[in-house]
Coordinates of C-alpha atoms in Angstrom, one line a residue:
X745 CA 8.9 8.5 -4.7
X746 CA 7.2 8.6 -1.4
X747 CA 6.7 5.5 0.6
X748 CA 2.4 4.9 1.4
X749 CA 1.4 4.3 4.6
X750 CA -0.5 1.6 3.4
X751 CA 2.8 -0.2 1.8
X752 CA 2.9 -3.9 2.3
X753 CA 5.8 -3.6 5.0
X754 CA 3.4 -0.5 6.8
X755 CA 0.2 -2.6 7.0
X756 CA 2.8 -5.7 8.3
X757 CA 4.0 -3.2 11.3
X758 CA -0.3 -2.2 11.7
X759 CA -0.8 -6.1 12.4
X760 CA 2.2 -6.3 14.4
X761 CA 0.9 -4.1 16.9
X762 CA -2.2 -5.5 17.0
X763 CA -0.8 -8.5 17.7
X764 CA 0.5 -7.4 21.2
X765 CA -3.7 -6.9 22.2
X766 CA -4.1 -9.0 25.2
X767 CA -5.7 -12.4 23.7
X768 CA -8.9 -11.5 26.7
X769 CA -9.3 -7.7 25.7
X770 CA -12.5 -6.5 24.9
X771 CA -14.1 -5.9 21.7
X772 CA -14.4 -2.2 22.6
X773 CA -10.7 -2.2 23.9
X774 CA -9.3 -3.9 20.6
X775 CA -11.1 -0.8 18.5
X776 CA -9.3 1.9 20.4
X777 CA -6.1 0.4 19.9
X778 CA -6.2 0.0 16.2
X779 CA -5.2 4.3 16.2
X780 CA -2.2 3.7 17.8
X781 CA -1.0 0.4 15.1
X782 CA -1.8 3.3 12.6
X783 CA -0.1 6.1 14.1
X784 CA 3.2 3.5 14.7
X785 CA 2.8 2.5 10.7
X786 CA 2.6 6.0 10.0
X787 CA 5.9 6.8 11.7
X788 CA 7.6 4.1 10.6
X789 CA 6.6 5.0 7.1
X790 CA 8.0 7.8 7.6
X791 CA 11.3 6.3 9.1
X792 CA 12.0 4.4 6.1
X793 CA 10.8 7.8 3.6
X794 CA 14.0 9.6 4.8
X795 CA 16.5 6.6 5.2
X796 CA 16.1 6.2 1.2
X797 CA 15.6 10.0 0.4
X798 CA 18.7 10.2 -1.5
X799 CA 17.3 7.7 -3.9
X800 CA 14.5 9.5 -4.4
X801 CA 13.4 10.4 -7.7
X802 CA 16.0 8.1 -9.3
X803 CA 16.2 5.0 -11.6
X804 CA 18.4 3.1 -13.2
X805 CA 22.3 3.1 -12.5
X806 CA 21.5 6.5 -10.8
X807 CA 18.7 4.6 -8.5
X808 CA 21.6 2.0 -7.8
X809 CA 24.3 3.9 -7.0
X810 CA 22.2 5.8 -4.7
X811 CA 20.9 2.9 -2.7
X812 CA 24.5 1.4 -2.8
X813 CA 25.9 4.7 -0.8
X814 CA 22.9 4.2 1.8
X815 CA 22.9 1.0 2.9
X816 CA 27.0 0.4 2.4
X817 CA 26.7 2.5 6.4
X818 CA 26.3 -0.6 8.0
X819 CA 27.7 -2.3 11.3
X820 CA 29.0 -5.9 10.7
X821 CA 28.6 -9.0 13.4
X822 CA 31.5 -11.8 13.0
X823 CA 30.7 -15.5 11.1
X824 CA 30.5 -16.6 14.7
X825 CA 28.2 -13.8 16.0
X826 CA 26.2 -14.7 12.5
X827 CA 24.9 -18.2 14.7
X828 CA 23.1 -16.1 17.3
X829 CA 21.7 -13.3 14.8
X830 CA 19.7 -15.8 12.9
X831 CA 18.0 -17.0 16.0
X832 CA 16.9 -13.6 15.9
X833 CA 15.7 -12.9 12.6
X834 CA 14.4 -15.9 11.8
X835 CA 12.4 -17.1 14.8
X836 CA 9.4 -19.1 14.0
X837 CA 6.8 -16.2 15.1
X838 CA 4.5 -19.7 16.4
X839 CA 7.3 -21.2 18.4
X840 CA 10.1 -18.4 20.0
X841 CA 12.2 -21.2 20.7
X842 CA 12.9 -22.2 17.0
X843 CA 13.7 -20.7 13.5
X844 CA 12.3 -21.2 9.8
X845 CA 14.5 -22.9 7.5
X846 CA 14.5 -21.2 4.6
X847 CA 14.5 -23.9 1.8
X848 CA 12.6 -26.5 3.9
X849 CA 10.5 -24.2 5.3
X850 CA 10.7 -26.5 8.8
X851 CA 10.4 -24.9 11.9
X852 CA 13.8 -26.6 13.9
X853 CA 15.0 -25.7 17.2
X854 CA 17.3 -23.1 17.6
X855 CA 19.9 -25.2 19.6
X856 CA 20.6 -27.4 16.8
X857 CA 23.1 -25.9 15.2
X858 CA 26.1 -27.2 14.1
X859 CA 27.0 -29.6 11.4
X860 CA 25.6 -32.8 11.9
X861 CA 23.3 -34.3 9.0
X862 CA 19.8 -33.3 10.5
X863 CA 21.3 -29.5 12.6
X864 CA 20.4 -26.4 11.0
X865 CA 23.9 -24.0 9.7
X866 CA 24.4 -21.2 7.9
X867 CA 23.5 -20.7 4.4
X868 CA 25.2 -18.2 1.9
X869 CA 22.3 -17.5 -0.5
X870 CA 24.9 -15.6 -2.4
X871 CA 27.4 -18.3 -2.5
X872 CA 30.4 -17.2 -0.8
X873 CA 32.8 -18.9 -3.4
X874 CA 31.0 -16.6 -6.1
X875 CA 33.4 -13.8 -5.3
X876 CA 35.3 -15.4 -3.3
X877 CA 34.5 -13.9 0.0
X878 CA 34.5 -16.8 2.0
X879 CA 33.2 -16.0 5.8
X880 CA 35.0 -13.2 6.1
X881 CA 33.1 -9.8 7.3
X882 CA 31.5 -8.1 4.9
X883 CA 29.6 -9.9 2.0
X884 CA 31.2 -13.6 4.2
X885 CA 29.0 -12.5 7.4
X886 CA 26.2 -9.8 6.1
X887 CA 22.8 -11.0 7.7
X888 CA 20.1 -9.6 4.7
X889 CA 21.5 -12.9 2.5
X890 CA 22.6 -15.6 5.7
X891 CA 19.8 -17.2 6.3
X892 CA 19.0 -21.2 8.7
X893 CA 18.9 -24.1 6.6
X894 CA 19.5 -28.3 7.1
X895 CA 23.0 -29.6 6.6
X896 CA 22.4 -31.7 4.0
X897 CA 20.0 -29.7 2.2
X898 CA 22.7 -26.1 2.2
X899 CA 25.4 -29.1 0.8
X900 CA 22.8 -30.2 -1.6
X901 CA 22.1 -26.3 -3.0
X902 CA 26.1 -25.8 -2.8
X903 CA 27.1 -23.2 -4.6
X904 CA 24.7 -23.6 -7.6
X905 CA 23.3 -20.4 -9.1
X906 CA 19.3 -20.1 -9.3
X907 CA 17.0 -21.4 -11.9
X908 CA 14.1 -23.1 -12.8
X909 CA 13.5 -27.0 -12.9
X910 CA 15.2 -29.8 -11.8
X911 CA 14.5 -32.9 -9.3
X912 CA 12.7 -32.7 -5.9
X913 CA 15.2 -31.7 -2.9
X914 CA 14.6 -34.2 -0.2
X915 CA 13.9 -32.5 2.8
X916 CA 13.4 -29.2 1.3
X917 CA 9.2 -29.6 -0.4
X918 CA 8.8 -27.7 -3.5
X919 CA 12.4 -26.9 -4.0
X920 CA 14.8 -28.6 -7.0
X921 CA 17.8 -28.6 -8.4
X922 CA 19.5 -30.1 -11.2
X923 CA 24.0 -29.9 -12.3
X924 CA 23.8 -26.5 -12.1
X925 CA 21.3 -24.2 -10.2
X926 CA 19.0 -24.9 -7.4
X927 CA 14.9 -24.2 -7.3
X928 CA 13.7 -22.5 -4.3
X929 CA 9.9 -23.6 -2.6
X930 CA 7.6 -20.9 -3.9
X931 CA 6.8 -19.3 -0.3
X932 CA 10.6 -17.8 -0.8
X933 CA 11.4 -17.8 -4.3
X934 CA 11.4 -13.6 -4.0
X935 CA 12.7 -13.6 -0.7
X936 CA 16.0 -15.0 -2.8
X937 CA 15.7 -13.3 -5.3
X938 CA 15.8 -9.7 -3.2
X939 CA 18.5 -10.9 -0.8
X940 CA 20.8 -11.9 -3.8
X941 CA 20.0 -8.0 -5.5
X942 CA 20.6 -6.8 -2.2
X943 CA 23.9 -8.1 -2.4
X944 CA 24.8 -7.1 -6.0
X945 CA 24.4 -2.8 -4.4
X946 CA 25.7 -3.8 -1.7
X947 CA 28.9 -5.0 -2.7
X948 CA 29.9 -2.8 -5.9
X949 CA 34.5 -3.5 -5.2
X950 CA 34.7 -1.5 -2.4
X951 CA 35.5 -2.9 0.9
X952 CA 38.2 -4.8 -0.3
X953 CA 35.6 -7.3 -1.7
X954 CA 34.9 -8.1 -5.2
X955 CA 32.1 -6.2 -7.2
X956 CA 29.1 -8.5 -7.3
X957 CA 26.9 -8.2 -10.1
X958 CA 23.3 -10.6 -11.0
X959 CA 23.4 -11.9 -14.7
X960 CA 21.6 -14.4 -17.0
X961 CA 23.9 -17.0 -16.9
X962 CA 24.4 -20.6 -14.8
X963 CA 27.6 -22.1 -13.8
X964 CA 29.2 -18.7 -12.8
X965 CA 31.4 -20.7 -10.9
X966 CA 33.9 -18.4 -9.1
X967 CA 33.1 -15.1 -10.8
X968 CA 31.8 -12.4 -8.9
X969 CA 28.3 -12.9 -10.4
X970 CA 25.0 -15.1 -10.1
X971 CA 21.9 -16.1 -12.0
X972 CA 19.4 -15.8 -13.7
X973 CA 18.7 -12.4 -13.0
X974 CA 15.5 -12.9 -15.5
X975 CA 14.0 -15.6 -13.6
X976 CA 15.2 -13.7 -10.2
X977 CA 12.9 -10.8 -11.4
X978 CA 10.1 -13.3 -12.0
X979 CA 10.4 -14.3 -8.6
X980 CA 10.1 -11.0 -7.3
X981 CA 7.0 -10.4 -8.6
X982 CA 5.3 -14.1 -8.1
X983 CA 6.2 -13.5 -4.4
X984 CA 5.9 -10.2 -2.7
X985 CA 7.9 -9.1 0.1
X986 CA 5.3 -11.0 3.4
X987 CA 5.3 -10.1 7.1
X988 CA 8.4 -13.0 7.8
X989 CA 10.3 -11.0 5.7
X990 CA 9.7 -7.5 6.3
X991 CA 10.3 -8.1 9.9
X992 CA 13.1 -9.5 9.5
X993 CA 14.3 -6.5 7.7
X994 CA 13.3 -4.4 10.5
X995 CA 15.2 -6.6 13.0
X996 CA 18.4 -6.4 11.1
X997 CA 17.7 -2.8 11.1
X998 CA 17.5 -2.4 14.5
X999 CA 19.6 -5.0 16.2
X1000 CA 22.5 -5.9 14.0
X1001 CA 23.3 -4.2 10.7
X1002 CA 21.8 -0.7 10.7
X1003 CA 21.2 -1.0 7.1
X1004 CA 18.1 -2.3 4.8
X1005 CA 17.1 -4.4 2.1
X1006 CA 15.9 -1.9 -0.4
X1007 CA 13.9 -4.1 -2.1
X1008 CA 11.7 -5.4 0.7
X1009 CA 10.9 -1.8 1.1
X1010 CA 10.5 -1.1 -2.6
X1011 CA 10.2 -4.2 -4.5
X1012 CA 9.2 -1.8 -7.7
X1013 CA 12.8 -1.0 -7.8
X1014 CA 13.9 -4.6 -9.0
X1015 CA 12.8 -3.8 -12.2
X1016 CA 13.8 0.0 -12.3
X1017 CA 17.3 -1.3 -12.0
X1018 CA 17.2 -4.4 -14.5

């Protein structure tokens, strides 16, 4: 179960690089640089090939339990280091001083923080009171499901589980909710859905934390669980992991957590699992 070269997340590294071309280079200049975004893809490829090759091979509970035993080696940052991660991970890649909302999809600046009505805070995709984890480190502080998001519109999501249908989300376009679950825009429908299975091999009672598990089901409430895992794994599929995400992968990699998302790597393995 080799990672390609040509993977999604490679070809996103490939651009990167050719990115960094000075805007004035020359034609000539910008086609003897494309060997060296291939030869960085190439190596991160395979990076990545032998941080999963324990899972190799696998699927099922045996594909789960394997990828739960890699990425549980992690480092941890505090709730309060969590406020200068995510002007990390998710800088707007147009504007360094700002970050992406992730339901609003509004690029804000990065010093708004806080909790006034129109700041940006931090948003628990897996609901912290689903578990009952609260902020505390581990599952409370783990970047790969934190992500920016309005005041008003992280209070309006709450701690609703995730389905289809409802009525528009002021400030967030494309998004719903209704009583009991909350509609993400379509532009991150799979980024939810991979950062909530992230956390269910992640977090399997070790720790000291509860064992978090995806199900079919609304109104969890407190239970260690969320849904709908069938509409998650729709999501998955509509939206591919994209270059926003995969690098931010990549920078919780490198900078802060030392683990991965497996499924941004290998979204195949969504439906290996369930």
């Amino acid at each position: 179960m080799k990672i390609s070269p040509r993977a999604p997340w490679a070809t996103g590294l490939a651009v990167a690089a050719l990115a960094l071309i000075p805007a004035n280079a020359s034609a000539g200049s910008q086609r003897t640089a494309a060997p060296h975004a291939d030869a960085a893809a190439a190596t991160a490829a395979t990076s990545v090939d032998a941080y999963y090759a324990a899972a190799e091979g696998k699927t099922g509970a045996a594909l789960k339990t394997a990828l739960h035993n890699i990425i549980k080696n992690q480092s941890k940052v505090t709730y309060d280091g969590v406020w200068n991660a995510l002007k990390v991970t998710d800088q707007d890649p147009a504007n360094p001083d700002n970050v992406i909302l992730v339901y609003s999809g509004r690029s804000q600046s990065k010093s708004s923080n806080g909790g006034g009505a129109n700041d940006w805070n931090r948003e628990h995709v897996w609901a912290k009171s689903h578990g009952d984890f609260g902020t505390a480190t581990g599952p409370g502080t783990d970047l790969h499901h934190l992500r920016p998001e309005d005041v008003t519109v992280n209070n309006t999501r709450g701690n609703k589980d995730f389905d289809m249908g409802g009525s528009p989300v002021a400030e967030a376009p494309g998004s719903f909710t209704d009583s009991d679950s909350f509609e993400p825009r379509d532009a991150v429908k799979g980024d939810v859905a991979r950062m909530l299975l992230y956390m269910a091999v992640r977090y399997d009672g070790g720790d000291g934390f509860a064992n978090l598990e995806v199900n079919d089901k609304v109104n969890n409430g407190t239970a260690p669980a969320i849904g709908r895992i069938s509409v998650l794994k729709q999501w998955s599929r509509q939206d591919p992991p994209d270059a926003f995400e995969q690098h931010r992968n990549q920078v919780i990699f490198d900078t802060f957590q030392h683990n991965r998302n497996p499924f941004i790597d290998h979204p195949e393995w969504v439906d290996s699992i369930w």
